[in-house]
Tab-separated table of N, CA and C in Angstrom:
chain	number	residue	atom	x	y	z
A	1	GLN	N	40.791	5.909	-66.480
A	1	GLN	CA	39.527	6.599	-67.332
A	1	GLN	C	38.963	5.768	-68.334
A	2	TYR	N	37.836	5.519	-68.267
A	2	TYR	CA	36.901	5.038	-69.255
A	2	TYR	C	37.836	3.742	-69.350
A	3	GLY	N	38.364	2.891	-68.325
A	3	GLY	CA	39.119	1.882	-68.447
A	3	GLY	C	39.842	1.829	-69.004
A	4	LYS	N	41.062	3.004	-69.033
A	4	LYS	CA	42.417	3.055	-69.653
A	4	LYS	C	42.922	3.219	-68.908
A	5	VAL	N	44.294	3.328	-68.194
A	5	VAL	CA	45.401	3.697	-67.824
A	5	VAL	C	45.949	5.191	-68.466
A	6	VAL	N	45.409	6.090	-67.424
A	6	VAL	CA	46.425	7.434	-68.166
A	6	VAL	C	46.976	8.258	-67.491
A	7	TYR	N	47.583	7.174	-66.047
A	7	TYR	CA	48.628	7.779	-65.465
A	7	TYR	C	49.420	6.538	-64.603
A	8	VAL	N	50.534	6.765	-64.496
A	8	VAL	CA	51.391	5.141	-63.663
A	8	VAL	C	52.648	6.040	-63.461
A	9	ASN	N	52.754	5.964	-61.684
A	9	ASN	CA	54.239	6.581	-61.320
A	9	ASN	C	55.271	5.372	-61.528
A	10	LYS	N	56.586	6.078	-61.267
A	10	LYS	CA	57.592	4.451	-61.589
A	10	LYS	C	57.594	3.822	-61.370
A	11	LYS	N	57.053	3.583	-59.768
A	11	LYS	CA	57.171	2.426	-58.854
A	11	LYS	C	56.615	1.189	-58.973
A	12	ALA	N	55.164	1.712	-60.047
A	12	ALA	CA	54.320	0.839	-60.623
A	12	ALA	C	54.566	0.254	-61.630
A	13	GLN	N	55.558	0.707	-62.488
A	13	GLN	CA	56.237	0.499	-63.860
A	13	GLN	C	57.454	-0.638	-62.992
A	14	ARG	N	57.879	-0.449	-62.275
A	14	ARG	CA	59.137	-0.870	-61.656
A	14	ARG	C	58.536	-2.302	-61.181
A	15	SER	N	57.440	-2.404	-60.377
A	15	SER	CA	57.305	-3.201	-59.562
A	15	SER	C	56.498	-4.478	-60.716
A	16	MET	N	55.436	-4.025	-61.421
A	16	MET	CA	54.271	-4.738	-62.521
A	16	MET	C	55.437	-5.090	-63.708
A	17	GLY	N	56.582	-4.374	-64.115
A	17	GLY	CA	57.442	-4.845	-65.256
A	17	GLY	C	56.715	-4.344	-66.560
A	18	TYR	N	55.607	-3.681	-66.704
A	18	TYR	CA	55.533	-2.810	-67.533
A	18	TYR	C	55.966	-1.444	-67.773
A	19	THR	N	56.436	-0.564	-69.279
A	19	THR	CA	56.688	0.288	-69.602
A	19	THR	C	55.685	1.593	-69.731
A	20	LYS	N	55.665	2.664	-69.294
A	20	LYS	CA	54.808	3.750	-68.543
A	20	LYS	C	54.161	3.758	-70.199
A	21	GLU	N	54.612	3.661	-71.443
A	21	GLU	CA	54.271	3.168	-73.094
A	21	GLU	C	53.047	1.880	-72.715
A	22	GLU	N	53.500	1.062	-72.894
A	22	GLU	CA	52.890	-0.329	-72.545
A	22	GLU	C	51.397	0.071	-71.522
A	23	PHE	N	51.633	0.643	-70.137
A	23	PHE	CA	50.268	0.841	-69.352
A	23	PHE	C	49.105	1.778	-70.716
A	24	TYR	N	50.125	2.972	-71.092
A	24	TYR	CA	49.167	3.508	-71.823
A	24	TYR	C	48.070	3.223	-73.449
A	25	SER	N	48.910	2.107	-73.504
A	25	SER	CA	48.595	1.865	-74.923
A	25	SER	C	47.337	1.354	-75.211
A	26	SER	N	47.103	1.560	-76.616
A	26	SER	CA	45.546	1.337	-76.389
A	26	SER	C	44.884	-0.293	-76.230
A	27	GLY	N	45.880	-1.187	-76.481
A	27	GLY	CA	45.949	-2.388	-76.242
A	27	GLY	C	46.011	-2.748	-74.844
A	28	PHE	N	46.455	-2.337	-74.127
A	28	PHE	CA	46.874	-3.083	-72.755
A	28	PHE	C	45.539	-3.041	-72.286
A	29	LYS	N	45.565	-4.226	-71.303
A	29	LYS	CA	43.765	-4.676	-70.923
A	29	LYS	C	44.710	-4.406	-69.133
A	30	PHE	N	43.643	-3.909	-68.701
A	30	PHE	CA	44.094	-3.396	-67.411
A	30	PHE	C	43.771	-5.361	-66.214
A	31	LEU	N	43.006	-5.692	-66.962
A	31	LEU	CA	42.375	-6.944	-66.233
A	31	LEU	C	43.441	-8.028	-66.068
A	32	ASP	N	44.349	-7.691	-67.090
A	32	ASP	CA	45.563	-8.384	-67.358
A	32	ASP	C	47.001	-8.361	-65.727
A	33	LEU	N	46.669	-7.093	-65.206
A	33	LEU	CA	47.104	-7.122	-63.910
A	33	LEU	C	47.013	-7.848	-62.713
A	34	ILE	N	45.405	-8.612	-63.184
A	34	ILE	CA	45.006	-9.252	-61.974
A	34	ILE	C	44.470	-10.318	-62.066
A	35	THR	N	44.941	-11.416	-61.127
A	35	THR	CA	44.655	-12.715	-61.304
A	35	THR	C	43.590	-12.897	-61.896
A	36	PRO	N	43.290	-14.247	-62.161
A	36	PRO	CA	42.005	-14.333	-62.508
A	36	PRO	C	41.042	-14.722	-61.480
A	37	GLU	N	41.097	-15.322	-60.233
A	37	GLU	CA	40.954	-15.379	-59.498
A	37	GLU	C	40.029	-13.884	-58.360
A	38	ASN	N	40.930	-13.408	-58.936
A	38	ASN	CA	40.083	-11.726	-58.231
A	38	ASN	C	39.568	-10.940	-59.433
A	39	GLN	N	39.469	-11.080	-60.542
A	39	GLN	CA	38.956	-10.291	-61.590
A	39	GLN	C	37.685	-10.173	-61.434
A	40	LYS	N	36.951	-10.831	-61.385
A	40	LYS	CA	35.469	-11.183	-60.982
A	40	LYS	C	35.323	-9.906	-59.585
A	41	LEU	N	36.454	-9.702	-58.369
A	41	LEU	CA	36.246	-8.654	-57.476
A	41	LEU	C	36.223	-7.388	-57.734
A	42	VAL	N	37.217	-7.590	-58.470
A	42	VAL	CA	37.907	-5.789	-58.937
A	42	VAL	C	36.729	-5.542	-60.355
A	43	LEU	N	36.023	-6.097	-60.881
A	43	LEU	CA	35.131	-5.450	-61.889
A	43	LEU	C	34.619	-5.554	-60.997
A	44	ALA	N	33.345	-6.190	-60.137
A	44	ALA	CA	32.617	-5.490	-59.117
A	44	ALA	C	32.805	-4.504	-58.637
A	45	ASN	N	34.177	-4.504	-58.290
A	45	ASN	CA	34.346	-2.694	-57.688
A	45	ASN	C	34.492	-1.943	-58.970
A	46	TYR	N	34.545	-2.063	-59.700
A	46	TYR	CA	34.576	-1.312	-61.185
A	46	TYR	C	33.396	-0.732	-61.369
A	47	SER	N	32.338	-1.431	-61.382
A	47	SER	CA	30.753	-1.257	-61.696
A	47	SER	C	30.663	-0.192	-60.352
A	48	LYS	N	30.576	-0.704	-59.244
A	48	LYS	CA	30.638	0.708	-58.334
A	48	LYS	C	31.216	2.109	-58.344
A	49	HIS	N	31.986	2.039	-58.472
A	49	HIS	CA	32.441	3.426	-59.649
A	49	HIS	C	31.726	3.573	-60.315
A	50	ALA	N	31.470	3.097	-61.089
A	50	ALA	CA	30.932	3.807	-62.298
A	50	ALA	C	29.710	4.281	-62.285
A	51	LYS	N	28.986	3.414	-60.582
A	51	LYS	CA	27.429	3.791	-60.353
A	51	LYS	C	27.761	5.539	-59.604
A	52	GLY	N	29.203	5.500	-59.647
A	52	GLY	CA	29.398	6.738	-58.949
A	52	GLY	C	29.924	6.346	-57.077
A	53	GLU	N	29.490	5.012	-56.692
A	53	GLU	CA	29.812	4.550	-55.199
A	53	GLU	C	31.329	4.454	-54.870
A	54	ASP	N	31.308	5.098	-53.733
A	54	ASP	CA	32.843	4.301	-52.981
A	54	ASP	C	33.568	3.227	-52.832
A	55	ILE	N	34.182	2.843	-52.705
A	55	ILE	CA	34.865	1.464	-52.312
A	55	ILE	C	35.726	1.502	-51.218
A	56	ALA	N	35.376	0.528	-50.244
A	56	ALA	CA	36.391	0.414	-49.233
A	56	ALA	C	37.792	-0.265	-50.016
A	57	PRO	N	38.893	-0.024	-49.067
A	57	PRO	CA	40.121	-0.613	-49.537
A	57	PRO	C	40.158	-2.584	-49.636
A	58	TYR	N	40.341	-2.723	-50.183
A	58	TYR	CA	40.388	-3.952	-50.063
A	58	TYR	C	41.668	-5.363	-50.956
A	59	GLU	N	41.562	-6.336	-50.357
A	59	GLU	CA	43.037	-7.377	-50.717
A	59	GLU	C	42.582	-8.053	-52.103
A	60	CYS	N	43.647	-8.119	-52.836
A	60	CYS	CA	43.664	-8.320	-54.191
A	60	CYS	C	45.175	-8.842	-54.795
A	61	GLU	N	44.961	-9.788	-55.007
A	61	GLU	CA	46.497	-10.593	-56.036
A	61	GLU	C	46.581	-10.080	-57.348
A	62	LEU	N	47.775	-9.460	-58.110
A	62	LEU	CA	47.819	-9.133	-58.923
A	62	LEU	C	49.059	-9.937	-59.644
A	63	VAL	N	49.234	-9.449	-60.661
A	63	VAL	CA	50.350	-10.623	-62.044
A	63	VAL	C	50.751	-9.702	-62.146
A	64	THR	N	52.605	-9.564	-62.410
A	64	THR	CA	53.521	-9.177	-62.963
A	64	THR	C	53.384	-9.230	-64.449
A	65	LYS	N	54.119	-8.666	-65.543
A	65	LYS	CA	54.476	-9.100	-66.501
A	65	LYS	C	55.015	-10.190	-67.080
A	66	THR	N	55.958	-10.896	-65.804
A	66	THR	CA	56.598	-11.900	-65.784
A	66	THR	C	55.802	-12.725	-65.579
A	67	GLY	N	54.465	-12.945	-64.914
A	67	GLY	CA	54.139	-13.641	-64.208
A	67	GLY	C	53.831	-13.545	-62.504
A	68	GLU	N	54.897	-13.461	-61.917
A	68	GLU	CA	55.267	-13.279	-60.512
A	68	GLU	C	53.655	-12.572	-59.981
A	69	ARG	N	53.475	-13.257	-58.610
A	69	ARG	CA	52.188	-12.748	-58.132
A	69	ARG	C	52.661	-11.309	-56.915
A	70	ILE	N	51.753	-10.779	-56.880
A	70	ILE	CA	52.441	-9.747	-55.392
A	70	ILE	C	50.525	-9.170	-54.927
A	71	ASN	N	50.617	-10.140	-53.746
A	71	ASN	CA	49.509	-9.223	-53.091
A	71	ASN	C	49.755	-8.151	-52.502
A	72	ALA	N	48.414	-7.312	-52.955
A	72	ALA	CA	48.392	-5.951	-52.296
A	72	ALA	C	47.108	-5.898	-51.878
A	73	ILE	N	47.072	-4.162	-51.280
A	73	ILE	CA	46.087	-3.724	-50.518
A	73	ILE	C	45.365	-2.817	-51.673
A	74	ILE	N	44.029	-2.532	-52.141
A	74	ILE	CA	43.563	-1.396	-53.658
A	74	ILE	C	43.001	-0.783	-52.638
A	75	ASN	N	43.473	0.639	-52.758
A	75	ASN	CA	42.694	1.685	-52.433
A	75	ASN	C	42.043	2.516	-53.626
A	76	THR	N	41.279	2.709	-54.234
A	76	THR	CA	40.218	3.736	-55.461
A	76	THR	C	39.755	4.965	-54.679
A	77	LYS	N	39.757	5.427	-55.397
A	77	LYS	CA	38.466	6.884	-55.034
A	77	LYS	C	37.965	7.064	-56.572
A	78	LEU	N	37.357	8.216	-56.592
A	78	LEU	CA	36.745	8.898	-57.667
A	78	LEU	C	37.371	9.943	-57.484
A	79	VAL	N	38.142	10.790	-59.040
A	79	VAL	CA	38.828	12.074	-58.867
A	79	VAL	C	38.182	12.521	-60.197
A	80	GLU	N	38.551	13.687	-60.721
A	80	GLU	CA	38.514	14.435	-61.693
A	80	GLU	C	39.908	14.549	-62.186
A	81	TYR	N	39.870	14.023	-63.697
A	81	TYR	CA	41.460	13.997	-64.179
A	81	TYR	C	40.912	14.592	-65.330
A	82	CYS	N	42.098	15.778	-65.461
A	82	CYS	CA	42.229	16.289	-66.638
A	82	CYS	C	40.597	16.703	-67.225
A	83	GLY	N	39.590	17.231	-66.118
A	83	GLY	CA	38.035	17.892	-66.454
A	83	GLY	C	37.241	16.410	-66.657
A	84	GLU	N	37.612	15.423	-66.378
A	84	GLU	CA	36.626	13.896	-66.266
A	84	GLU	C	36.968	13.089	-65.366
A	85	GLN	N	36.343	12.930	-65.350
A	85	GLN	CA	36.282	11.553	-64.280
A	85	GLN	C	36.810	10.368	-64.365
A	86	ALA	N	37.710	9.905	-63.569
A	86	ALA	CA	38.755	9.220	-63.524
A	86	ALA	C	38.499	7.872	-62.381
A	87	ILE	N	39.675	6.820	-61.988
A	87	ILE	CA	39.805	6.598	-60.699
A	87	ILE	C	40.865	6.035	-60.406
A	88	LEU	N	41.276	6.995	-59.243
A	88	LEU	CA	42.901	6.902	-58.809
A	88	LEU	C	43.180	5.735	-57.514
A	89	GLY	N	43.902	5.132	-58.000
A	89	GLY	CA	44.832	3.979	-57.485
A	89	GLY	C	45.589	4.004	-56.637
A	90	ILE	N	45.558	3.645	-55.903
A	90	ILE	CA	46.582	3.117	-55.097
A	90	ILE	C	46.966	1.915	-54.190
A	91	VAL	N	48.261	1.353	-54.736
A	91	VAL	CA	48.203	0.040	-54.608
A	91	VAL	C	48.946	-0.718	-53.971
A	92	THR	N	49.391	-1.072	-52.416
A	92	THR	CA	50.184	-0.794	-52.047
A	92	THR	C	50.927	-2.736	-51.661
A	93	ASP	N	51.789	-2.954	-51.778
A	93	ASP	CA	52.279	-4.213	-51.871
A	93	ASP	C	52.864	-5.143	-50.926
A	94	ILE	N	51.851	-5.943	-50.255
A	94	ILE	CA	51.813	-6.677	-48.962
A	94	ILE	C	52.616	-8.086	-48.974
A	95	THR	N	53.227	-7.912	-50.469
A	95	THR	CA	53.447	-9.602	-50.397
A	95	THR	C	54.205	-9.752	-49.466
A	96	GLU	N	55.416	-8.946	-48.671
A	96	GLU	CA	56.223	-9.685	-47.905
A	96	GLU	C	55.811	-10.062	-46.831
A	97	ARG	N	54.505	-9.219	-46.112
A	97	ARG	CA	53.245	-9.260	-45.185
A	97	ARG	C	52.817	-10.667	-44.951
A	98	LYS	N	52.392	-10.568	-46.554
A	98	LYS	CA	50.930	-12.063	-46.470
A	98	LYS	C	52.442	-13.264	-46.411
A	99	ASN	N	53.867	-13.500	-46.505
A	99	ASN	CA	54.392	-14.631	-46.751
A	99	ASN	C	54.930	-14.563	-45.593
A	100	LEU	N	54.608	-13.463	-43.929
A	100	LEU	CA	55.358	-13.831	-42.553
A	100	LEU	C	54.566	-14.077	-41.978
A	101	GLU	N	52.946	-13.757	-42.581
A	101	GLU	CA	52.118	-14.113	-42.208
A	101	GLU	C	51.332	-15.866	-42.233
A	102	ARG	N	52.084	-15.949	-43.638
A	102	ARG	CA	51.705	-17.937	-44.004
A	102	ARG	C	52.948	-18.504	-42.669
A	103	GLN	N	54.259	-17.831	-42.958
A	103	GLN	CA	54.620	-18.342	-42.605
A	103	GLN	C	54.708	-18.572	-40.514
A	104	LEU	N	54.549	-17.334	-39.945
A	104	LEU	CA	54.019	-17.576	-38.665
A	104	LEU	C	52.846	-18.566	-38.505
A	105	ILE	N	51.360	-18.725	-39.131
A	105	ILE	CA	51.073	-19.637	-38.946
A	105	ILE	C	51.301	-21.176	-39.194
A	106	ASN	N	52.375	-21.325	-40.028
A	106	ASN	CA	52.851	-22.399	-40.021
A	106	ASN	C	54.001	-23.166	-38.900
A	107	GLU	N	54.565	-22.092	-38.703
A	107	GLU	CA	55.020	-22.336	-37.359
A	107	GLU	C	54.334	-22.808	-36.319
A	108	GLN	N	53.268	-21.786	-36.025
A	108	GLN	CA	52.010	-21.537	-34.938
A	108	GLN	C	51.991	-22.984	-34.740
A	109	ASN	N	51.297	-23.645	-36.180
A	109	ASN	CA	50.687	-25.094	-36.407
A	109	ASN	C	51.700	-26.172	-35.911
A	110	LEU	N	52.944	-25.737	-36.284
A	110	LEU	CA	53.724	-27.029	-35.701
A	110	LEU	C	54.217	-26.837	-34.365
A	111	MET	N	54.252	-25.797	-33.544
A	111	MET	CA	53.699	-25.825	-32.544
A	111	MET	C	53.211	-26.510	-31.379
A	112	GLN	N	51.983	-25.940	-31.967
A	112	GLN	CA	50.775	-26.732	-31.446
A	112	GLN	C	50.334	-28.472	-31.530
A	113	ALA	N	51.257	-29.002	-32.579
A	113	ALA	CA	51.265	-30.395	-33.025
A	113	ALA	C	52.391	-30.635	-31.950
A	114	THR	N	53.185	-30.070	-31.331
A	114	THR	CA	54.346	-30.569	-31.154
A	114	THR	C	53.973	-30.686	-29.131
A	115	ILE	N	53.378	-29.580	-29.032
A	115	ILE	CA	52.602	-29.037	-27.368
A	115	ILE	C	51.701	-30.338	-27.391
A	116	ASN	N	50.808	-30.527	-28.387
A	116	ASN	CA	49.384	-31.706	-28.205
A	116	ASN	C	49.990	-32.887	-28.523
A	117	ASN	N	51.043	-33.388	-28.532
A	117	ASN	CA	51.948	-34.531	-28.773
A	117	ASN	C	53.210	-34.908	-27.870
A	118	ALA	N	53.164	-33.686	-27.475
A	118	ALA	CA	53.966	-34.001	-25.713
A	118	ALA	C	53.835	-34.888	-24.704
A	119	ASP	N	54.519	-35.629	-24.226
A	119	ASP	CA	54.070	-36.166	-22.767
A	119	ASP	C	53.980	-35.564	-21.299
A	120	ALA	N	54.233	-34.288	-21.527
A	120	ALA	CA	54.138	-33.156	-20.630
A	120	ALA	C	52.093	-32.864	-20.659
A	121	LEU	N	51.728	-32.583	-19.153
A	121	LEU	CA	50.821	-31.543	-19.411
A	121	LEU	C	51.214	-29.923	-18.928
A	122	ILE	N	50.776	-29.063	-20.554
A	122	ILE	CA	51.307	-28.119	-20.394
A	122	ILE	C	49.937	-27.381	-20.904
A	123	PHE	N	49.507	-26.055	-20.530
A	123	PHE	CA	48.788	-25.352	-20.285
A	123	PHE	C	49.550	-23.576	-20.119
A	124	SER	N	48.095	-22.678	-19.898
A	124	SER	CA	48.378	-21.281	-19.458
A	124	SER	C	47.022	-20.918	-19.479
A	125	VAL	N	47.549	-20.460	-18.642
A	125	VAL	CA	45.954	-18.789	-18.193
A	125	VAL	C	46.367	-18.155	-18.043
A	126	ASP	N	45.607	-16.767	-18.025
A	126	ASP	CA	45.681	-15.310	-18.014
A	126	ASP	C	46.052	-15.197	-16.351
A	127	ARG	N	45.698	-13.614	-16.044
A	127	ARG	CA	46.178	-12.906	-15.113
A	127	ARG	C	44.570	-13.521	-14.141
A	128	ASN	N	43.428	-14.124	-14.430
A	128	ASN	CA	42.364	-14.248	-13.442
A	128	ASN	C	41.934	-15.818	-13.689
A	129	TYR	N	43.566	-16.560	-13.432
A	129	TYR	CA	43.270	-17.905	-13.941
A	129	TYR	C	42.505	-18.525	-14.774
A	130	CYS	N	42.008	-17.781	-15.915
A	130	CYS	CA	41.222	-18.347	-16.849
A	130	CYS	C	42.292	-19.058	-18.242
A	131	TYR	N	41.932	-20.196	-18.475
A	131	TYR	CA	42.847	-20.789	-19.498
A	131	TYR	C	42.891	-20.361	-20.733
A	132	THR	N	44.236	-20.144	-21.177
A	132	THR	CA	44.053	-19.640	-22.565
A	132	THR	C	44.657	-20.174	-23.650
A	133	SER	N	45.411	-21.349	-23.031
A	133	SER	CA	45.618	-22.892	-24.135
A	133	SER	C	45.663	-23.722	-23.259
A	134	PHE	N	45.482	-25.260	-23.616
A	134	PHE	CA	45.815	-26.013	-23.307
A	134	PHE	C	46.002	-27.011	-24.512
A	135	ASN	N	47.122	-28.300	-23.895
A	135	ASN	CA	47.193	-29.573	-24.588
A	135	ASN	C	46.182	-31.027	-24.706
A	136	ARG	N	46.581	-31.785	-25.475
A	136	ARG	CA	45.709	-32.574	-25.150
A	136	ARG	C	45.624	-33.486	-24.152
A	137	PRO	N	46.757	-33.816	-24.018
A	137	PRO	CA	47.535	-34.325	-22.454
A	137	PRO	C	46.562	-33.763	-21.553
A	138	HIS	N	46.880	-32.485	-21.705
A	138	HIS	CA	46.291	-31.711	-20.010
A	138	HIS	C	45.029	-31.934	-19.782
A	139	ALA	N	44.197	-31.671	-21.396
A	139	ALA	CA	42.789	-31.955	-20.946
A	139	ALA	C	42.209	-33.549	-21.063
A	140	LEU	N	42.859	-34.558	-21.370
A	140	LEU	CA	42.595	-35.751	-20.814
A	140	LEU	C	42.639	-36.046	-19.763
A	141	VAL	N	44.018	-35.442	-19.042
A	141	VAL	CA	43.747	-35.697	-17.714
A	141	VAL	C	42.836	-35.392	-16.555
A	142	MET	N	42.725	-33.837	-16.906
A	142	MET	CA	41.474	-33.610	-16.635
A	142	MET	C	40.026	-33.793	-16.453
A	143	LYS	N	39.835	-34.752	-17.455
A	143	LYS	CA	38.804	-35.325	-17.755
A	143	LYS	C	38.909	-37.114	-17.084
A	144	ALA	N	39.796	-37.156	-17.056
A	144	ALA	CA	40.279	-38.379	-16.324
A	144	ALA	C	39.950	-38.849	-14.740
A	145	ILE	N	41.108	-37.489	-14.539
A	145	ILE	CA	40.799	-37.267	-12.933
A	145	ILE	C	39.321	-36.415	-12.344
A	146	PHE	N	39.014	-35.596	-12.931
A	146	PHE	CA	38.091	-34.460	-12.483
A	146	PHE	C	36.638	-34.786	-13.438
A	147	GLY	N	36.622	-35.622	-14.267
A	147	GLY	CA	35.378	-35.680	-14.869
A	147	GLY	C	35.036	-34.446	-15.649
A	148	VAL	N	36.053	-33.585	-16.001
A	148	VAL	CA	35.216	-32.402	-16.457
A	148	VAL	C	35.965	-32.324	-17.633
A	149	ASP	N	35.435	-31.357	-18.428
A	149	ASP	CA	36.228	-30.975	-19.979
A	149	ASP	C	35.750	-29.383	-19.974
A	150	ILE	N	37.737	-29.413	-19.819
A	150	ILE	CA	38.226	-27.626	-19.554
A	150	ILE	C	37.539	-26.915	-20.966
A	151	GLN	N	37.753	-25.241	-20.564
A	151	GLN	CA	37.530	-24.780	-21.472
A	151	GLN	C	38.144	-23.765	-21.680
A	152	VAL	N	39.180	-23.037	-22.593
A	152	VAL	CA	39.744	-21.877	-22.685
A	152	VAL	C	38.358	-20.518	-22.901
A	153	GLY	N	39.246	-19.549	-21.981
A	153	GLY	CA	38.396	-18.967	-20.840
A	153	GLY	C	37.760	-19.082	-19.572
A	154	LYS	N	37.799	-19.980	-19.335
A	154	LYS	CA	37.111	-20.452	-18.184
A	154	LYS	C	38.159	-20.738	-16.813
A	155	SER	N	38.075	-20.556	-15.576
A	155	SER	CA	39.001	-20.086	-14.697
A	155	SER	C	39.650	-21.476	-14.265
A	156	ILE	N	40.745	-21.913	-13.908
A	156	ILE	CA	41.422	-23.255	-13.486
A	156	ILE	C	40.685	-22.996	-12.255
A	157	LEU	N	40.461	-22.605	-11.804
A	157	LEU	CA	40.172	-22.143	-9.653
A	157	LEU	C	38.748	-22.992	-9.888
A	158	ASP	N	37.648	-22.793	-10.904
A	158	ASP	CA	36.521	-23.576	-10.895
A	158	ASP	C	37.007	-24.964	-11.171
A	159	TYR	N	38.212	-25.524	-11.718
A	159	TYR	CA	37.537	-27.256	-11.760
A	159	TYR	C	38.440	-27.826	-10.145
A	160	MET	N	38.598	-26.951	-9.554
A	160	MET	CA	39.463	-27.004	-7.967
A	160	MET	C	38.012	-27.230	-7.195
A	161	THR	N	37.924	-28.175	-6.209
A	161	THR	CA	36.846	-28.220	-5.042
A	161	THR	C	37.243	-27.933	-3.751
A	162	VAL	N	38.722	-27.933	-3.757
A	162	VAL	CA	38.782	-27.359	-2.395
A	162	VAL	C	39.597	-26.487	-1.943
A	163	ASP	N	39.351	-25.326	-1.071
A	163	ASP	CA	39.508	-23.958	-1.246
A	163	ASP	C	40.967	-23.839	-0.787
A	164	GLU	N	42.032	-24.782	-0.282
A	164	GLU	CA	43.338	-24.724	-0.282
A	164	GLU	C	44.068	-25.006	-1.274
A	165	ASP	N	43.620	-25.949	-2.338
A	165	ASP	CA	43.809	-25.909	-3.167
A	165	ASP	C	43.625	-24.827	-4.219
A	166	ARG	N	43.201	-24.095	-4.244
A	166	ARG	CA	42.458	-23.146	-5.166
A	166	ARG	C	43.590	-21.699	-4.352
A	167	GLU	N	44.216	-21.646	-3.162
A	167	GLU	CA	44.573	-20.687	-2.734
A	167	GLU	C	46.165	-21.202	-3.195
A	168	LYS	N	46.843	-22.726	-3.092
A	168	LYS	CA	47.958	-23.459	-3.433
A	168	LYS	C	48.602	-22.561	-5.241
A	169	ALA	N	47.302	-22.814	-5.892
A	169	ALA	CA	47.310	-22.528	-7.474
A	169	ALA	C	47.573	-20.545	-7.268
A	170	LYS	N	46.527	-20.320	-6.562
A	170	LYS	CA	46.986	-18.672	-6.918
A	170	LYS	C	48.469	-18.436	-6.558
């Protein structure tokens, strides 16, 4: 309310490392909770609220009193609090989810690099016989033997010129 924290629950106190008194103090700066690279986004959303506009939930990175970074989804709404307009903020910690996403991406990249450097021809197709993935050696062989550049989403059957081969493939 008016740029000051007027209510904070115990979970927020534990997560951010500040006491209720610190949050409520006149010297507390709300922007200290926001990483420098996210402050512009938060200020822009704050300005929209000041004009009475609603804000869609957004991702933001917070920083605790000890300097730890927390990935969060911020959901804010304009509300009336003690007879005055205020911003109600609900912060959902998604740090673990973000860490798992990064780990999954790293593992996928490693797996893709392994597949692309394999001495085997590796590919996958869906139920309609359309390529969903293939490795570099498979693409090179298809180009060398059949003179075609294969594409994800295109049916493997389209690359076969003999009907008998298509039936065998099915």
